[in-house]
Coordinates of C-alpha atoms in Angstrom, one line a residue:
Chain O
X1 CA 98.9 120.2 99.1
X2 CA 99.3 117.0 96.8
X3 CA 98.0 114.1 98.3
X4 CA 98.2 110.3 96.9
X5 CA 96.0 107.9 98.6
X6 CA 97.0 104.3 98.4
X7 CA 95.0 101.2 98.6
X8 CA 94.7 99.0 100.0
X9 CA 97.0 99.4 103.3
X10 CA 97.3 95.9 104.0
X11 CA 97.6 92.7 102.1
X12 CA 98.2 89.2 102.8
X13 CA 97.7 86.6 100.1
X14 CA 99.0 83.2 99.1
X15 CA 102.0 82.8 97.1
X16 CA 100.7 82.5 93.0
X17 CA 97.8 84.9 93.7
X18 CA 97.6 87.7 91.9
X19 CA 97.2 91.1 93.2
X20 CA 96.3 95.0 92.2
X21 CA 97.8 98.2 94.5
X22 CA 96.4 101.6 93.2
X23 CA 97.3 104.8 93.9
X24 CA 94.8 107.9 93.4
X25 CA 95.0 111.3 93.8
X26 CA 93.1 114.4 92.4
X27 CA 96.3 116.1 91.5
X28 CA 98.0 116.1 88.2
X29 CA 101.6 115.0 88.2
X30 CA 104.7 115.0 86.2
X31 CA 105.5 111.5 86.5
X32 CA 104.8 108.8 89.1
X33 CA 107.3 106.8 90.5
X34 CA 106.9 103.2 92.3
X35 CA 109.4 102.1 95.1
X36 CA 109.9 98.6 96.9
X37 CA 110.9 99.5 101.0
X38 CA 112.4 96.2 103.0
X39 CA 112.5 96.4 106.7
X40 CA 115.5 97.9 107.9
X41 CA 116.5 99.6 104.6
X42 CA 115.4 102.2 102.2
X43 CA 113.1 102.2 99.2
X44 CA 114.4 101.2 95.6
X45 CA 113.1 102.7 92.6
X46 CA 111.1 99.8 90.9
X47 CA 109.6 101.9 87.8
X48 CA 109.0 105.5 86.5
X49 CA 105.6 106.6 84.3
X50 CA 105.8 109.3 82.7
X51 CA 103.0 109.6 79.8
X52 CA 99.5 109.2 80.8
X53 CA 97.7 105.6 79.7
X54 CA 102.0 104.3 79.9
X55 CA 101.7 100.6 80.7
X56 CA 105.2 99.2 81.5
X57 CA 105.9 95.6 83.0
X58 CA 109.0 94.6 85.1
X59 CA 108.8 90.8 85.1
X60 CA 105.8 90.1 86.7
X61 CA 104.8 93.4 87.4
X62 CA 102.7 95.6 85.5
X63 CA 102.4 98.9 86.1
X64 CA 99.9 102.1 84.6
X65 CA 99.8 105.2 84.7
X66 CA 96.4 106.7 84.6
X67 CA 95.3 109.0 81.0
X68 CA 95.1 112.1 83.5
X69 CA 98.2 111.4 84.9
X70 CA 96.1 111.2 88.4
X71 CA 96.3 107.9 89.1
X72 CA 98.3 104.5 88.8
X73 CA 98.1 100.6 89.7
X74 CA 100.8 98.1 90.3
X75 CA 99.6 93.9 89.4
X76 CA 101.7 91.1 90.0
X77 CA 101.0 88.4 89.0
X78 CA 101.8 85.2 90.6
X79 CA 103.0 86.8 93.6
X80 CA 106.0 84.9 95.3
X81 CA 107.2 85.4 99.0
X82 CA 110.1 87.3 97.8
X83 CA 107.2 90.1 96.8
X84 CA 106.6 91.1 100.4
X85 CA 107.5 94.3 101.0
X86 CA 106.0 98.0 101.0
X87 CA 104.8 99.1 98.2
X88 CA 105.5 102.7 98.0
X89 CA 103.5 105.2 94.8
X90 CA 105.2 108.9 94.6
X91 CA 104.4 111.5 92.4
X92 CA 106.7 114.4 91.2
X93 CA 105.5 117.4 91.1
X94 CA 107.8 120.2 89.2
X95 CA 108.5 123.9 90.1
X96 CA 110.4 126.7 89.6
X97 CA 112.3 125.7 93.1
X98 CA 112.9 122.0 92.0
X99 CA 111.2 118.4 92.2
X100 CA 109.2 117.5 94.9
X101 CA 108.4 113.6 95.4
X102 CA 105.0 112.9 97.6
X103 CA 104.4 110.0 98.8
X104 CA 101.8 107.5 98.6
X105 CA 101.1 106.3 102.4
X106 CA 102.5 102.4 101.2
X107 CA 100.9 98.9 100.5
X108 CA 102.3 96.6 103.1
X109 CA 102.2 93.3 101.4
X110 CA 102.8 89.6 102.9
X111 CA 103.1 86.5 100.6
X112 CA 102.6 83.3 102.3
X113 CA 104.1 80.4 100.8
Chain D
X1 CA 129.6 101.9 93.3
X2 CA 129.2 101.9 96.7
X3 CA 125.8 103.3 98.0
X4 CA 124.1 105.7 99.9
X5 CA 125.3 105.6 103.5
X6 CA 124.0 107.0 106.9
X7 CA 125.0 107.2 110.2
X8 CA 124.5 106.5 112.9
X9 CA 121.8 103.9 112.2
X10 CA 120.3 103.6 115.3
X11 CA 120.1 106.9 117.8
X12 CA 118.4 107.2 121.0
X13 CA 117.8 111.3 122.3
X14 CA 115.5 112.4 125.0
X15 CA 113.0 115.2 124.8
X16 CA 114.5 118.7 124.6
X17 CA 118.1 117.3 123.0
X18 CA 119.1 118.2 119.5
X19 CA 120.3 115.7 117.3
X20 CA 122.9 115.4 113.6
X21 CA 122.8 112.6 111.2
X22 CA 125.1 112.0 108.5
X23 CA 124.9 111.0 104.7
X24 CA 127.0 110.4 102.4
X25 CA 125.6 110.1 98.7
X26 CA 126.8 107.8 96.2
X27 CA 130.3 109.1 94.4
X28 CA 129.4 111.9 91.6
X29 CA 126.0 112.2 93.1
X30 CA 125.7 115.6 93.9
X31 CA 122.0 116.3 94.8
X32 CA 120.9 115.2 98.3
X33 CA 118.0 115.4 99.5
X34 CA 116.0 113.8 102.9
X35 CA 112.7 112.7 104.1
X36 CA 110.8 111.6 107.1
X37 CA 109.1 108.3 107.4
X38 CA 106.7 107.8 110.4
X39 CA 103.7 105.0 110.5
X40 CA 101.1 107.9 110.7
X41 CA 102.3 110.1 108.0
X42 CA 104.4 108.1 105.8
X43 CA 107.5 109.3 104.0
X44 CA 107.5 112.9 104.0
X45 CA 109.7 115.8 102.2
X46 CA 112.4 117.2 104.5
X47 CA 114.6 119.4 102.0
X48 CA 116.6 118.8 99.1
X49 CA 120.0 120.0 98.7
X50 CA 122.7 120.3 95.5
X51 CA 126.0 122.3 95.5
X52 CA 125.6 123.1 99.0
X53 CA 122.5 125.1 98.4
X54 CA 118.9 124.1 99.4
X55 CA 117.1 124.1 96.5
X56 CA 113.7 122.8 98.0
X57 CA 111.9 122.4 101.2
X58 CA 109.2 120.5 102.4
X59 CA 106.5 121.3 105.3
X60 CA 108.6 121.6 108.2
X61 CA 109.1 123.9 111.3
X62 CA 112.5 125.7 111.5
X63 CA 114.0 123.3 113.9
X64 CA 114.9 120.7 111.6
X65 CA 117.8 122.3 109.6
X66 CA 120.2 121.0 106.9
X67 CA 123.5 121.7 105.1
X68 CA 126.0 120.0 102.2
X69 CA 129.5 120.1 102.0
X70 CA 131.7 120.7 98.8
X71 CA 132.4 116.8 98.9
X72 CA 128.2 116.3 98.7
X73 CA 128.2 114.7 101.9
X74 CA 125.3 116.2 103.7
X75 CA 124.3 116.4 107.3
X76 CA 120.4 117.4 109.0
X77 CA 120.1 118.9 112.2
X78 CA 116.7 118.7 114.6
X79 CA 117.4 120.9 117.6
X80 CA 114.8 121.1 120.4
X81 CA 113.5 117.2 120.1
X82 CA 109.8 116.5 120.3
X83 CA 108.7 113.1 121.1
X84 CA 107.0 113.4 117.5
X85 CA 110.3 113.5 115.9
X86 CA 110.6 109.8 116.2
X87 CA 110.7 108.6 112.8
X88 CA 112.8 106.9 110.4
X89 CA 115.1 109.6 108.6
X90 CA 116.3 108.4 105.2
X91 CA 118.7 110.3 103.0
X92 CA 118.6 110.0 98.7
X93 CA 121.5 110.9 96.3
X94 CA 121.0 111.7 92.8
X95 CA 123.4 112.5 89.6
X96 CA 121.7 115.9 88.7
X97 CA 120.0 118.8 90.8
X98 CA 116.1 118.1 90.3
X99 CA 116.0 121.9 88.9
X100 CA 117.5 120.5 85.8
X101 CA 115.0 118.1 85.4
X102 CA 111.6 118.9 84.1
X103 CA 109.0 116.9 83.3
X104 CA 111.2 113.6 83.6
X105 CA 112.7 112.8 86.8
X106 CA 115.8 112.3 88.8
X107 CA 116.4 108.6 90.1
X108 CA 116.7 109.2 93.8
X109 CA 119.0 106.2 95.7
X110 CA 118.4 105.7 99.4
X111 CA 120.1 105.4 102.1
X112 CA 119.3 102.8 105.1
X113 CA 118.1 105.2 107.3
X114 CA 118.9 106.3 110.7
X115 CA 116.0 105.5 113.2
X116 CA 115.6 108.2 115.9
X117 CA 113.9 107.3 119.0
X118 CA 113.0 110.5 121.4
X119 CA 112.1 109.4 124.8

């Protein structure tokens, strides 16, 4: 079984703080995903990695994909309240019956103004 | 492009009870596929299906079931309700069958969810 531990679980900070989620397994994947879930509706695909050390940045958000393709982080930078949301990591794993996402169990993160 | 829809949203079922929800991917979209999401165990692989065949399935027991029609649209089926099977169930659409894709990916689009309650 692929598991994908997030941390940390919970975060609060102040609006122009600057904050780093990370999401670990000890499974190799095919590609890691990040997703952005708002209460009451489904996630949206923020970013894709796909080749280990891949830094990509989406605004104020950076995001890595590990060199083993184990493990990735998400930093924003100056977070603003509009940041709050859970922060959702999922890695693909491939197979001869398809693509299978698993999912990270979420950052829930609060920016106070 | 309109998106991913679900219904019903909301959906109240007592113990024992069995229980259909609706999705309809986006237009072309022809891979569905659904998940669970629960506060204990997060979001969690139901079953993936594209041309009305399954094509995956995640860690489930038989009673949750699931089907496509030739228009995409899929439906998922939990007979025999458990007070366990509370949970947010969100439905994803995507262009291509994730068979096709290796080592990339498939953008998966979700739906809103429907939230079952089972009293």
């Amino acid at each position: 079984t692929q598991l994908l531990e997030q941390s940390p679980q919970f975060l609060s900070i102040q609006e122009g703080e600057n904050l780093t989620v990370y999401c670990n397994s000890s499974s190799v994947f095919s590609s890691l995903q990040w997703y952005r879930q708002e209460p009451g509706e489904g996630p949206v695909l923020l970013v894709t990695v796909v080749t280990g050390g891949e830094v990509k940045k989406l605004k104020r958000l950076t995001f890595q994909f590990g060199d083993a393709r184990k493990d990735s982080s998400l930093h924003i930078t100056a977070a603003q309240p509009g940041d709050t949301g859970l922060y959702l990591c999922a890695g693909l794993t491939v197979s001869r019956q398809g693509n299978m996402l698993t999912f990270g169990g979420g950052t829930r993160l609060m920016v106070k103004p | 492009k309109a998106g991913v829809t679900q219904t019903p949203r909301y959906l109240i079922k007592t113990r024992g009870q069995q229980v259909t929800l609706s999705c309809s991917p986006i237009s072309g979209h022809r891979s569905v596929s659904w998940y669970q999401q629960t506060p204990g165990q997060g979001l969690q692989f139901l079953f993936e299906y594209f041309s009305e065949t399954q094509r995956n399935k995640g860690n489930f027991p038989g009673r949750f079931s699931g089907r496509q029609f030739s228009n995409s649209r899929s439906e998922m089926n939990v007979s025999t309700l458990e007070l366990g099977d509370s949970a947010l169930y969100l439905c994803a659409s995507s262009p291509r069958s994730s068979i096709r894709t290796l080592r990339s990916y498939n953008e998966q689009f979700f739906g809103p969810g429907t939230r079952l309650t089972v009293l």
